[in-house]
Amino acid sequence: MGEKITSPFARHHLFRNPFGELTGRERAELAVVEVEEYLDWLDLKPSEEVRPAKLALQFIGPCGHGKSTHLLALQWAIARSGAEAEMPALVYFPEEGDQPALPSSRPLLIDEAQRMGWWRRQQLLGGTGPVIIGTHNDMSGALASAGFRVRTVDLSRSLTAERLCEMLNRRIDASRMGNAHPASSLCLTLEQVVVLQERFGSNIRTIEDHLYLHFQRFVLRGEPWLPVA
Amino acid sequence: MAACRITIQLNDSAPLSGGAPVSGVVIVNADKDVACKGLVVRTIWSTHGRGNVDTGEVASQQLFEGNWQSGQEARYPFTLPTAAWPPTYYGNYLNVSHYVSAQAKLSWAIDPKAQVEYVVVAHDAPDDLKPTVAPAKQSGFLAATVLGLIAVAFMVAFIPLLLLLVVVIGPIAGLVYFFKVILPKRITGPVSCDLAAPKVRAGENVRAKLEFTPARNSTINGIEWKIRCIEECVSGSGSNRRTHTSELFQDTVSSCGTRQLRPGEKQSIEFDYKLPTTAAPSLKFGSNLLKWTITARIDIPSWPDWTKNLEPIVLANATNSLPPRLADDEALGARPSSSSSSSSGSGSFGPGPFAGTVPSNKEKTVGDEAWLSQVVAQIREVQFESDALATVLEAVKDFSFPIAVTLENEIDTPDFFDEEHFQHWDDAEWWTGYSPNLNMDIGLAWEDGYPPEVESGRTWRGQASIVGYSAEQKQLLMCVQTA
C-alpha cells in the first residue's frame, strides 16, 4: 500500500503534541508572565529608607504551579531587555547534595530558595538586590528584616482560568507547522479550561500531563478532542 | 507587523536515508526595510514528547547578510547534509523529527524563523545507537572533564564517608546478588544465555539460546521468555525529575513446561520469535530511549528464579521505506500476554489488516451523519474483537451514509484478511483520506473509476457504505455510492 508519510500531528497542522516537554527557552518564551510589570518594579527607585536596589521579588507556591517558569521567563526577559550585559544567573538549589554558590552578580534568580542552608541564606540576606526567588515557603519576613523591599506573588492563587487558557493555547500555537500552513483548528475554550481547573486546581504540570495523554489518544486513536474529565 | 516572514520549501518530500542531502529554498518576504545580520539555515534532529528535548545540529549554512527592502521577496536555495541516524519516529511518549530550520538575525526586531520537517529512514543503526551527528560542543567536553576532576577530588576528600557507604550498601547489594544469582545457580549450574545476533530487523526473527548443565537432580516449572518494548522518557531535573514509561509491545512465550533435571545433562533451549513488521526501532538519547528487552526466566519451584535480560537492537524493516507508525499503547501493550508451547510465540496484532465485508445487491438504505458517528463509535469499541467487529460490519453493509473526506493519495487495494473480500475489492480504485467529523483515516473506493474532480488535497462529499476496518491502522474503508 503506497501511503504518503505524514506525522500523526500533521493533519491538525501541528508538528508535535503541544503539551509535551519544552526546552527552557521555549518555556520562557511561552510563559504568560507579566515580565514588563515585574521588570518595572525591579527598576523602581528605592525610597530613602531603603538601600539602593535592595529589592526582592518572590514567587511562592507548591510544585507544578509555575515558579520555575516565572524565573525562566524573567531571566530571558532581563537578557533581552539589554539592561544587563549577559544572561543573569539563575541558581537552582537541589533537594540533596552540595549547595551551589551564590554569585555576586545582580540581578540574581534563585529557584527552590527554601532549600538554602543557613550560610547561603545569610549570604543572600547580607547581600544586595535585586533578587528574584522561587520558593515553597514565604521568605518575606527574613528579607524585610534584612532591609529588602519585598513583593510577593502567590502563584497558587493567581492562576485564573483566562490566564491558563491563554497559556495552553500559546502551547498549541507554538506547535503549528509554520506560516505556510493554516492555523490549527485545535484550541481550548474557556469552558474546557474551567473544567480542568475544577479537577486539577492550579497545578499546571498535572494539567499539561493530562492534556498530553488526551492529545495522544486524539491523534492515535481518533478519540474526540475534549480534554475534560 | 513583523519585519519579515520566512518560509521554507523543500525540492522533494521523499524520505531520505544514509545522510542524503536535503535541498530547497528559503523565501524571505520583507514587510519593512530591515538589516539582516545573518540568514542561517540548519538541518537538525530533535526529540519531542514527554521527555526532555534531545537535539542535535547536523549542518548549517549562512545564506545571506545584508539589507532587504520593504515589499521585497528574496529566495535563497540551499543544500545541506542530513543525519543518517536517528530515524524519524512517531510513538506515544517519544517522537523523533528532522527539520530544516531557518532564522534571520535582524537589527532592532524579533528574529523571524521557520522550520519544515522531512522524513529520515534508517536501514541500519550504530552499535551504540548514538546519533551519528551529536552536538559536539567544546564546552560540553570541557565541562565533562572538569566534572570528572571534581568527582575524583570529592572521592578523595570523602573516603571515610565512602567506606561507610560501602559497609552499609555493600551488604544490601550482596544480598540481592546472592538471591538473584548465587542461589538459582545452585539448581541450574552456570547458565549461558545470549542472542544469536545483536541486531534484528522488524518483521524478522529474533533468536536466542539458553544453555545450562544442572549440577544436581531437580525440577523446574518451566522456561519462559518475555519480550517487551518500551519508550522511557525523563522530564525535568533534580527533584522535579520524572520518568515516563509507555509499553508499546509485550508478549510472553513458554519454551517448556515442567522438566526434571539430572546432573550433568546439558539443557539447550532456543527462542525464535518473529517481530512485528512495524516493530519500533531501538533508540537511545540523553533523556529518551526506546528499548526492546527479552527476559529469559527459569522458573524454579520454591526457589529464586534464574533470570537474564537481553537487549536486541531492532532495526526498521528494510523492505518498508516508511517509518513505522506505531499504534497506541493500548492497542499493543494492553493485550493479555499469551503463553504457548510454541517456541515461535504468538505476538501477532490480531485479526489481520482489514476486516471486511462484501455488499449485497440490495438497494442501500440511506443513514445520516449522527447514525454514522454511532456506528463508528461502536466499531472503535469492538475493534479488537474480530467476531464482534465482523458482526458490526455485516450489519451496516447495506446502508449508505453522507461523508466528507479530505483526499490524500491514490493507493493499492487494501490488504483484507479474507481473500474473498480482497478479490471483490481489487477492481475498485482506492484513495486514502481523512474525515474531520469522524476524526478518522478513511479508505475510499470507487467501483467504476473515480471522477476527474478526485485529487489530492480536495474534499470529496457524497454517500458511501462501510466495507471494512483495520484496528491496526485505525482506518475505515468505505465504498462510494454513485447515483
XYZ file of C-alpha atoms in Angstrom:
712
model
C 0.000 0.000 0.000
C 1.582 3.286 -1.043
C 0.940 5.664 1.756
C 2.230 9.171 1.955
C 4.230 9.759 5.096
C 2.930 12.354 7.454
C 3.283 12.688 11.159
C 0.152 11.947 13.200
C 0.136 15.609 14.200
C 0.329 16.990 10.656
C -3.348 16.621 9.811
C -4.038 19.105 12.586
C -1.331 21.386 11.166
C 0.910 20.742 14.153
C 4.424 19.316 14.243
C 4.242 17.892 17.774
C 1.980 17.248 20.723
C 1.556 20.791 22.100
C 1.660 19.575 25.695
C 4.976 17.734 25.622
C 8.164 18.835 27.297
C 9.642 22.155 26.170
C 13.175 23.464 26.162
C 13.942 26.060 28.837
C 13.959 28.824 26.267
C 10.605 27.799 24.813
C 9.105 27.572 28.265
C 10.290 31.107 28.957
C 9.007 32.436 25.621
C 5.571 30.879 26.015
C 5.073 31.761 29.646
C 2.184 34.061 30.474
C 4.124 36.211 32.868
C 3.799 39.939 33.408
C 7.502 40.394 32.748
C 7.175 44.085 31.928
C 5.392 44.806 35.177
C 7.966 42.865 37.189
C 10.906 44.436 35.349
C 9.445 47.882 36.004
C 9.099 47.071 39.688
C 12.642 45.806 39.921
C 13.924 49.038 38.363
C 11.864 51.118 40.754
C 13.896 53.750 42.533
C 14.022 52.896 46.201
C 12.760 55.288 48.812
C 15.267 56.958 51.103
C 14.961 54.459 53.945
C 15.837 51.510 51.773
C 19.329 50.833 50.478
C 19.579 51.311 46.732
C 18.456 48.314 44.610
C 17.652 46.153 47.655
C 14.562 44.693 46.087
C 13.304 41.113 46.330
C 10.599 39.606 44.159
C 9.420 36.239 45.405
C 7.127 33.742 43.751
C 5.643 31.277 46.197
C 3.607 28.166 45.544
C 3.754 24.374 45.605
C 5.313 22.182 42.911
C 3.886 22.476 39.424
C 2.434 25.955 39.819
C 4.882 27.795 37.609
C 7.603 29.151 39.880
C 10.433 27.879 37.696
C 8.632 29.074 34.572
C 8.320 32.568 36.009
C 12.026 32.604 36.846
C 12.959 31.391 33.363
C 10.720 33.958 31.719
C 12.236 36.781 33.758
C 15.765 35.537 33.151
C 15.228 35.676 29.384
C 13.329 38.945 29.575
C 16.149 40.605 31.529
C 18.675 39.329 28.987
C 16.583 40.605 26.070
C 15.895 43.969 27.660
C 19.514 44.837 27.237
C 19.665 46.214 30.767
C 22.303 43.647 31.598
C 25.358 42.720 29.563
C 24.631 38.997 29.764
C 22.104 36.455 30.982
C 21.514 36.922 34.722
C 22.449 33.953 36.900
C 19.701 31.501 37.850
C 20.757 29.254 40.715
C 18.856 26.046 41.418
C 19.052 24.504 44.892
C 18.722 20.720 44.747
C 16.970 18.654 47.370
C 20.162 16.868 48.282
C 23.816 17.308 47.736
C 26.097 20.313 47.778
C 24.594 23.760 47.940
C 25.588 25.824 44.901
C 27.446 29.072 45.437
C 25.603 32.378 45.120
C 27.237 34.606 42.524
C 27.820 38.229 43.379
C 26.253 39.459 40.132
C 22.838 41.079 40.239
C 20.031 40.593 39.396
C 20.144 37.101 40.834
C 17.449 34.471 40.403
C 17.128 31.567 42.836
C 14.928 28.516 42.326
C 13.841 26.382 45.299
C 15.144 29.030 47.670
C 13.516 27.280 50.657
C 16.273 24.648 50.360
C 19.049 27.141 51.073
C 21.073 26.240 54.098
C 21.843 28.684 56.870
C 25.057 30.016 55.330
C 23.596 30.555 51.864
C 20.617 32.291 53.422
C 22.933 34.626 55.333
C 24.817 35.408 52.118
C 21.567 36.249 50.376
C 20.203 38.405 53.180
C 23.507 40.180 53.673
C 23.882 40.988 50.003
C 22.213 43.456 47.687
C 19.378 43.158 45.228
C 17.588 42.858 43.091
C 16.913 39.174 43.737
C 14.117 37.095 42.301
C 13.325 33.880 44.122
C 11.038 30.922 43.705
C 10.163 29.285 46.989
C 7.663 26.983 48.645
C 7.878 28.982 51.885
C 7.298 32.675 52.358
C 10.654 34.364 52.991
C 9.300 37.907 53.065
C 9.815 38.281 56.818
C 13.515 37.436 56.693
C 14.050 39.519 53.572
C 12.281 42.542 55.037
C 14.272 42.262 58.251
C 17.423 42.343 56.153
C 16.335 45.591 54.569
C 14.799 44.299 51.357
C 11.659 45.745 49.866
C 9.699 42.594 49.095
C 6.977 41.883 46.604
C 5.302 38.512 46.889
C 3.332 36.769 44.161
C 1.361 33.764 45.363
C 1.130 31.569 42.267
C -1.297 29.156 43.889
C -3.915 31.921 43.817
C -3.010 33.963 40.779
C -3.822 31.441 38.064
C -7.136 32.497 36.610
C -8.973 30.429 34.050
C -8.322 33.132 31.464
C -4.589 33.087 32.120
C -4.481 29.298 31.990
C -6.497 29.274 28.779
C -4.076 31.734 27.180
C -1.103 29.696 28.374
C -2.405 26.440 26.944
C -3.454 27.962 23.641
C 0.005 29.503 23.320
C 1.382 25.972 23.552
C -0.854 24.929 20.679
C 0.096 27.965 18.627
C 3.801 27.317 19.220
C 3.370 23.810 17.821
C 1.992 24.979 14.475
C 3.698 23.700 11.396
C 4.571 27.166 10.160
C 3.427 30.169 8.185
C 2.869 28.163 5.023
C 0.240 26.037 6.773
C -3.175 27.090 8.044
C -3.597 27.637 11.745
C -4.638 24.568 13.644
C -8.338 24.427 14.403
C -7.448 22.832 17.699
C -7.859 25.070 20.697
C -9.075 25.053 24.260
C -12.141 27.007 25.203
C -12.509 28.844 28.466
C -15.256 26.418 29.400
C -12.946 23.450 28.959
C -10.224 25.164 30.991
C -12.645 25.835 33.835
C -13.405 22.121 33.970
C -9.670 21.352 34.015
C -9.142 23.739 36.909
C -12.020 22.225 38.813
C -10.319 18.869 38.507
C -6.640 19.774 38.870
C -6.630 23.141 40.592
C -3.660 25.358 39.757
C -1.199 22.536 39.217
C -0.103 23.392 35.697
C 2.208 20.413 35.426
C -0.612 17.965 36.130
C -2.855 19.738 33.644
C -0.149 19.507 30.971
C 0.317 15.799 31.724
C -3.399 15.200 31.369
C -3.595 17.138 28.121
C -0.566 15.337 26.681
C -2.163 11.944 27.151
C -5.513 13.192 25.944
C -3.959 14.664 22.790
C -2.139 11.400 22.071
C -5.419 9.491 22.283
C -6.940 12.106 19.994
C -4.315 11.680 17.258
C -3.571 7.977 17.677
C -6.982 6.538 18.498
C -9.257 9.138 16.988
C -10.968 9.932 20.269
C -12.803 13.246 20.397
C -10.790 16.314 21.362
C -12.491 17.093 24.638
C -9.897 17.377 27.362
C -12.231 17.181 30.295
C -12.748 14.502 32.915
C 3.721 43.877 11.831
C 6.762 41.609 11.737
C 9.740 42.969 9.844
C 9.774 39.952 7.552
C 8.413 36.463 7.123
C 10.335 33.326 6.316
C 9.071 30.160 4.640
C 10.960 27.075 3.529
C 10.136 24.938 0.524
C 11.804 21.577 0.009
C 12.502 20.359 -3.507
C 11.432 16.818 -2.684
C 9.331 15.355 0.101
C 10.558 11.779 -0.343
C 12.135 10.142 2.707
C 15.914 10.464 2.957
C 18.389 7.893 4.156
C 22.084 7.432 4.771
C 22.793 11.099 5.230
C 21.498 12.048 1.770
C 21.298 15.819 1.277
C 18.115 17.829 1.546
C 17.657 20.764 -0.772
C 15.154 23.520 -1.103
C 14.760 27.254 -0.964
C 14.323 29.716 1.869
C 11.923 32.501 0.915
C 12.025 35.821 2.703
C 9.204 38.337 2.369
C 10.169 41.702 3.827
C 7.361 43.855 5.198
C 9.712 46.678 6.141
C 13.199 47.869 5.309
C 15.372 45.710 7.507
C 19.044 44.955 8.053
C 19.793 41.254 8.295
C 22.911 40.332 10.240
C 22.697 36.758 9.011
C 20.153 34.391 7.439
C 21.162 30.891 8.526
C 19.640 27.571 7.512
C 20.261 24.387 9.502
C 19.425 20.712 9.453
C 18.615 19.401 12.912
C 17.064 16.401 14.584
C 15.082 16.662 17.765
C 13.051 14.501 20.097
C 9.639 15.684 21.288
C 7.102 14.188 23.607
C 7.106 13.590 27.316
C 10.849 13.650 27.856
C 13.366 16.467 27.941
C 14.280 17.544 24.445
C 17.367 15.856 22.984
C 18.533 17.598 19.858
C 21.487 17.862 17.527
C 22.535 20.089 14.677
C 23.699 18.290 11.556
C 24.873 21.163 9.388
C 24.352 24.878 8.879
C 24.888 27.430 6.167
C 24.658 31.215 6.114
C 22.629 32.212 3.093
C 22.637 35.984 3.265
C 23.806 39.048 5.119
C 22.670 42.495 4.105
C 19.543 44.603 3.652
C 16.036 43.782 2.498
C 13.706 46.395 1.138
C 10.077 46.668 2.128
C 7.968 44.550 -0.227
C 10.948 42.524 -1.431
C 10.771 38.756 -1.848
C 14.145 37.052 -1.791
C 14.819 33.377 -2.492
C 17.886 31.502 -1.271
C 18.444 27.950 -2.470
C 20.287 25.574 -0.170
C 21.563 22.010 0.024
C 22.548 20.517 3.355
C 23.503 17.042 4.582
C 21.107 15.166 6.847
C 21.731 12.741 9.700
C 21.894 9.040 8.880
C 20.657 8.315 12.407
C 18.301 8.568 14.278
C 15.346 7.734 12.011
C 12.105 9.671 12.037
C 9.819 8.063 14.600
C 6.343 8.811 15.897
C 5.490 6.973 19.053
C 3.431 7.580 22.161
C 5.728 9.295 24.625
C 8.653 9.698 22.260
C 8.916 11.158 18.787
C 11.967 11.921 16.668
C 11.759 14.505 13.904
C 14.180 16.035 11.452
C 13.862 19.631 10.357
C 15.273 22.236 8.085
C 15.289 25.377 10.203
C 15.936 28.933 9.021
C 16.352 32.062 11.118
C 17.254 35.634 10.297
C 19.055 37.784 12.856
C 17.679 41.260 12.469
C 18.689 44.571 13.951
C 16.102 46.080 16.294
C 13.472 43.443 15.571
C 12.383 39.992 16.606
C 14.299 37.333 14.674
C 11.852 35.588 12.334
C 12.242 31.875 11.897
C 10.682 28.915 10.156
C 11.123 25.185 10.045
C 9.884 22.345 7.883
C 10.046 18.668 8.671
C 11.492 15.961 6.443
C 11.493 12.213 6.923
C 14.631 10.167 7.567
C 14.603 6.396 7.278
C 17.479 4.271 8.518
C 18.082 0.691 7.495
C 20.962 0.211 9.887
C 21.852 1.560 13.300
C 25.093 2.435 15.070
C 26.047 -0.235 17.588
C 25.743 2.261 20.444
C 22.563 3.858 18.983
C 24.096 7.282 19.418
C 23.134 9.906 16.842
C 25.720 9.996 14.087
C 25.880 13.741 14.413
C 25.729 14.839 18.020
C 26.020 18.360 19.459
C 29.818 18.304 19.753
C 30.277 21.435 21.778
C 33.712 22.047 23.222
C 32.184 23.457 26.372
C 30.453 20.149 26.895
C 33.702 18.259 26.692
C 35.416 20.732 28.968
C 32.560 20.567 31.419
C 32.753 16.786 31.445
C 36.487 16.897 32.136
C 36.091 19.421 34.935
C 33.263 17.433 36.453
C 35.403 14.325 36.320
C 38.210 16.034 38.199
C 35.760 17.369 40.748
C 34.378 13.870 41.226
C 37.862 12.494 41.870
C 38.599 15.282 44.354
C 35.282 14.604 46.045
C 36.030 10.924 46.404
C 39.492 11.535 47.839
C 38.196 14.095 50.316
C 35.341 11.924 51.474
C 36.929 8.461 51.605
C 35.678 7.828 55.145
C 32.130 8.543 54.010
C 32.617 6.251 51.057
C 33.814 3.476 53.329
C 30.693 3.910 55.417
C 28.511 3.696 52.330
C 30.307 0.536 51.243
C 29.726 -1.002 54.644
C 26.005 -0.193 54.508
C 25.186 -0.531 50.805
C 27.603 -3.326 50.117
C 25.760 -5.954 52.166
C 22.425 -4.981 50.601
C 23.844 -5.345 47.119
C 25.415 -8.590 48.169
C 22.112 -9.976 49.388
C 20.462 -9.113 46.107
C 23.293 -10.778 44.186
C 23.039 -13.819 46.438
C 19.319 -14.292 45.841
C 19.270 -13.460 42.169
C 22.486 -15.084 41.000
C 24.095 -17.425 43.523
C 21.027 -19.304 44.722
C 19.496 -20.068 41.296
C 22.869 -21.346 40.096
C 22.835 -23.955 42.820
C 19.976 -25.574 40.892
C 20.892 -24.788 37.317
C 24.636 -24.548 37.415
C 26.211 -21.822 35.283
C 23.788 -20.591 32.634
C 24.675 -19.059 29.300
C 22.009 -17.054 27.571
C 22.779 -14.962 24.522
C 21.256 -13.501 21.415
C 22.112 -15.161 18.129
C 22.672 -11.715 16.649
C 22.780 -8.351 18.417
C 20.701 -6.637 15.738
C 17.464 -7.824 14.220
C 15.155 -6.235 11.693
C 11.439 -5.639 12.204
C 9.457 -8.458 10.641
C 12.338 -10.909 11.032
C 13.065 -13.459 13.722
C 14.946 -12.659 16.883
C 16.746 -15.698 18.211
C 18.415 -16.579 21.478
C 19.748 -19.676 23.137
C 19.780 -20.635 26.784
C 22.082 -23.446 27.918
C 22.927 -24.888 31.281
C 24.115 -28.136 32.782
C 22.496 -28.835 36.176
C 24.744 -29.896 38.962
C 22.074 -31.854 40.823
C 18.737 -33.595 40.448
C 15.999 -31.014 40.477
C 12.778 -29.909 38.854
C 11.893 -26.699 37.114
C 8.374 -25.442 36.458
C 9.348 -24.235 33.037
C 11.273 -21.719 30.981
C 9.655 -18.642 29.562
C 10.724 -15.646 27.518
C 9.137 -12.247 27.868
C 9.683 -9.843 25.002
C 8.877 -6.249 25.663
C 9.264 -2.849 24.033
C 9.049 0.388 25.987
C 9.538 4.067 25.489
C 11.225 5.619 28.509
C 11.394 9.404 28.736
C 12.794 11.559 31.525
C 11.389 15.021 32.094
C 12.590 17.719 34.449
C 15.700 17.593 36.579
C 16.658 17.436 40.206
C 13.697 16.869 42.468
C 11.352 17.507 39.551
C 12.819 14.664 37.554
C 10.211 12.143 36.425
C 10.439 9.040 34.283
C 7.559 8.265 31.939
C 7.285 4.751 30.565
C 4.993 3.627 27.778
C 4.819 -0.069 26.971
C 4.465 -0.490 23.223
C 4.636 -4.243 22.986
C 4.645 -7.235 25.283
C 4.406 -10.960 24.786
C 5.357 -13.997 26.826
C 6.326 -17.298 25.309
C 6.794 -20.558 27.151
C 9.590 -22.750 25.830
C 8.992 -25.695 28.058
C 6.851 -26.829 30.941
C 7.757 -28.829 33.998
C 11.021 -30.643 33.494
C 13.169 -32.976 35.501
C 16.826 -32.016 35.564
C 19.567 -34.560 36.008
C 23.110 -33.683 36.964
C 25.443 -33.384 34.000
C 22.626 -33.480 31.433
C 23.020 -30.387 29.252
C 19.851 -28.361 28.647
C 19.583 -26.252 25.486
C 16.518 -24.081 24.946
C 16.053 -21.965 21.870
C 13.961 -18.830 21.486
C 12.780 -17.926 17.999
C 10.289 -15.077 17.714
C 9.048 -13.196 14.672
C 8.956 -9.491 15.373
C 6.034 -7.473 14.059
C 6.741 -5.809 10.723
C 6.010 -2.455 12.296
C 8.228 -3.012 15.327
C 9.645 0.287 16.516
C 13.384 0.861 16.090
C 15.649 0.873 19.127
C 16.599 4.449 20.037
C 18.818 5.985 22.690
C 19.275 9.623 23.644
C 20.222 11.509 26.776
C 16.740 11.698 28.233
C 14.783 9.393 25.972
C 15.072 5.826 24.833
C 13.137 3.095 23.083
C 14.240 -0.290 24.265
C 13.455 -3.883 23.405
C 14.189 -6.464 26.085
C 13.908 -10.212 26.164
C 13.794 -11.609 29.686
C 14.630 -15.278 29.985
C 13.322 -16.935 33.139
C 13.922 -20.384 34.529
C 11.029 -20.940 36.922
C 12.405 -22.888 39.871
C 9.792 -24.066 42.393
C 10.248 -22.850 45.971
C 13.487 -21.168 44.947
C 14.524 -17.830 43.450
C 14.118 -17.937 39.664
C 17.055 -17.501 37.332
C 16.567 -14.513 35.015
C 18.557 -12.612 32.471
C 17.715 -9.608 30.318
C 18.829 -9.453 26.710
C 18.592 -6.217 24.751
C 18.468 -6.716 20.998
C 18.804 -3.694 18.749
C 15.776 -3.622 16.478
C 16.099 -2.018 13.073
C 13.361 -0.647 10.872
C 12.003 -3.009 8.244
C 14.295 -2.823 5.184
C 11.502 -3.526 2.692
C 9.345 -0.807 4.116
C 10.887 2.539 3.413
C 8.313 4.232 5.577
C 8.884 4.999 9.239
C 6.923 2.597 11.418
C 3.699 4.082 12.648
C 3.021 2.640 15.987
C -0.475 2.102 17.185
C -1.141 3.462 20.635
C -0.049 1.719 23.760
C -3.445 0.245 24.484
C -3.574 -1.396 21.079
C -0.258 -3.092 21.631
C 0.736 -3.167 25.242
C -2.525 -3.777 26.982
C -3.198 -7.073 25.293
C -3.086 -10.017 27.695
C 0.225 -11.811 27.390
C -0.114 -15.059 25.530
C 1.629 -18.190 26.521
C 2.017 -21.078 24.166
C 4.112 -24.135 23.900
C 5.390 -22.991 20.558
C 8.839 -21.536 20.660
C 7.974 -19.067 17.906
C 5.483 -17.203 20.060
C 2.190 -15.684 19.109
C 2.589 -11.978 19.454
C 0.553 -11.070 16.378
C -1.508 -7.938 16.091
C -4.880 -9.619 15.940
C -7.295 -10.345 13.130
C -5.218 -9.170 10.181
C -5.006 -5.832 8.351
C -8.628 -5.263 7.317
C -11.781 -6.938 8.393
C -14.165 -6.516 5.520
C -17.497 -7.273 4.042
C -18.959 -7.687 0.567
C -22.141 -5.734 -0.026
C -25.276 -7.435 -1.239
C -27.137 -6.363 -4.375
C -29.864 -4.755 -2.296
C -30.541 -1.088 -2.720
C -28.839 0.820 0.035
C -30.800 2.349 2.874
C -29.703 5.900 3.499
C -28.435 6.694 7.000
C -27.497 10.077 8.435
C -24.342 11.580 9.955
C -25.477 11.014 13.508
C -26.007 7.356 12.862
C -22.631 7.073 11.110
C -20.991 8.555 14.224
C -22.701 5.933 16.365
C -21.587 3.150 14.034
C -18.002 4.403 14.142
C -18.138 4.609 17.933
C -19.332 1.023 18.018
C -16.541 -0.060 15.670
C -13.966 1.620 17.914
C -15.378 -0.189 20.912
C -15.172 -3.666 19.378
C -12.189 -3.125 17.082
C -10.032 -5.736 18.815
C -12.775 -8.366 18.958
C -12.799 -9.894 15.492
C -16.186 -11.598 15.755
C -17.927 -8.536 17.127
C -16.290 -6.319 14.511
C -17.403 -8.639 11.738
C -20.946 -8.514 13.119
C -20.990 -4.727 13.067
C -19.623 -4.555 9.521
C -22.134 -7.116 8.336
C -24.988 -5.223 9.997
C -24.260 -1.937 8.219
C -23.133 -3.199 4.812
C -26.456 -2.321 3.182
C -26.567 1.236 4.467
C -25.017 4.346 2.962
C -24.019 7.459 4.853
C -23.131 11.025 3.955
C -19.465 11.756 4.479
C -16.869 14.407 3.667
C -13.283 13.218 3.170
C -10.165 15.310 2.602
C -8.366 13.211 -0.014
C -4.663 12.381 0.276
C -3.357 9.740 -2.126
C -4.395 7.049 -4.528
C -3.394 3.651 -3.156
C -3.356 -0.042 -3.993
C -6.187 -2.289 -2.837
C -6.141 -2.587 0.954
C -4.956 -5.905 2.301
C -8.086 -7.657 3.504
C -7.866 -10.507 5.951
C -10.346 -12.507 3.881
C -9.122 -13.384 0.385
C -12.678 -13.268 -0.954
C -13.018 -9.684 0.205
C -9.721 -8.759 -1.378
C -10.716 -10.299 -4.703
C -14.002 -8.424 -4.668
C -12.456 -5.027 -3.961
C -9.331 -5.429 -6.077
C -11.046 -3.998 -9.139
C -12.019 -0.788 -7.387
C -9.896 2.333 -7.358
C -8.861 3.383 -3.863
C -7.903 6.651 -2.228
C -6.850 7.464 1.328
C -8.187 10.496 3.098
C -9.275 11.915 6.397
C -12.718 12.652 7.823
C -12.597 15.595 10.238
C -16.100 14.853 11.533
C -15.231 11.273 12.434
C -11.584 12.123 13.193
C -10.570 9.006 11.331
C -8.499 7.848 8.372
C -10.705 6.730 5.518
C -10.026 4.412 2.591
C -12.467 5.308 -0.174
C -13.273 3.033 -3.106
C -14.813 3.817 -6.466
C -16.012 0.638 -8.139
C -16.419 2.242 -11.560
C -13.414 4.531 -11.518
C -13.062 7.822 -9.732
C -14.211 11.053 -11.359
C -11.805 13.813 -12.504
C -12.528 16.051 -9.520
C -10.964 13.482 -7.211
C -7.462 14.708 -6.467
C -5.093 15.074 -3.550
C -5.971 17.871 -1.156
C -9.594 18.217 -2.276
C -12.574 17.462 -0.082
C -14.915 14.870 -1.530
C -18.526 14.812 -0.318
C -21.057 12.134 -1.067
C -22.704 8.908 0.014
C -20.649 5.849 0.898
C -21.166 2.497 2.566
C -18.851 0.876 5.095
C -16.956 -2.119 3.731
C -14.089 -2.704 6.154
C -11.972 -1.606 9.088
C -8.405 -2.123 10.362
C -7.760 -1.904 14.092
C -4.030 -1.811 13.431
C -4.200 1.113 11.047
C -7.269 2.782 12.564
C -8.724 3.134 9.078
C -12.327 2.797 7.949
C -12.958 1.528 4.412
C -15.937 2.868 2.519
C -17.308 2.431 -0.972
C -18.729 5.392 -2.842
C -22.376 5.068 -3.824
C -22.949 6.639 -7.189
C -26.439 7.864 -8.011
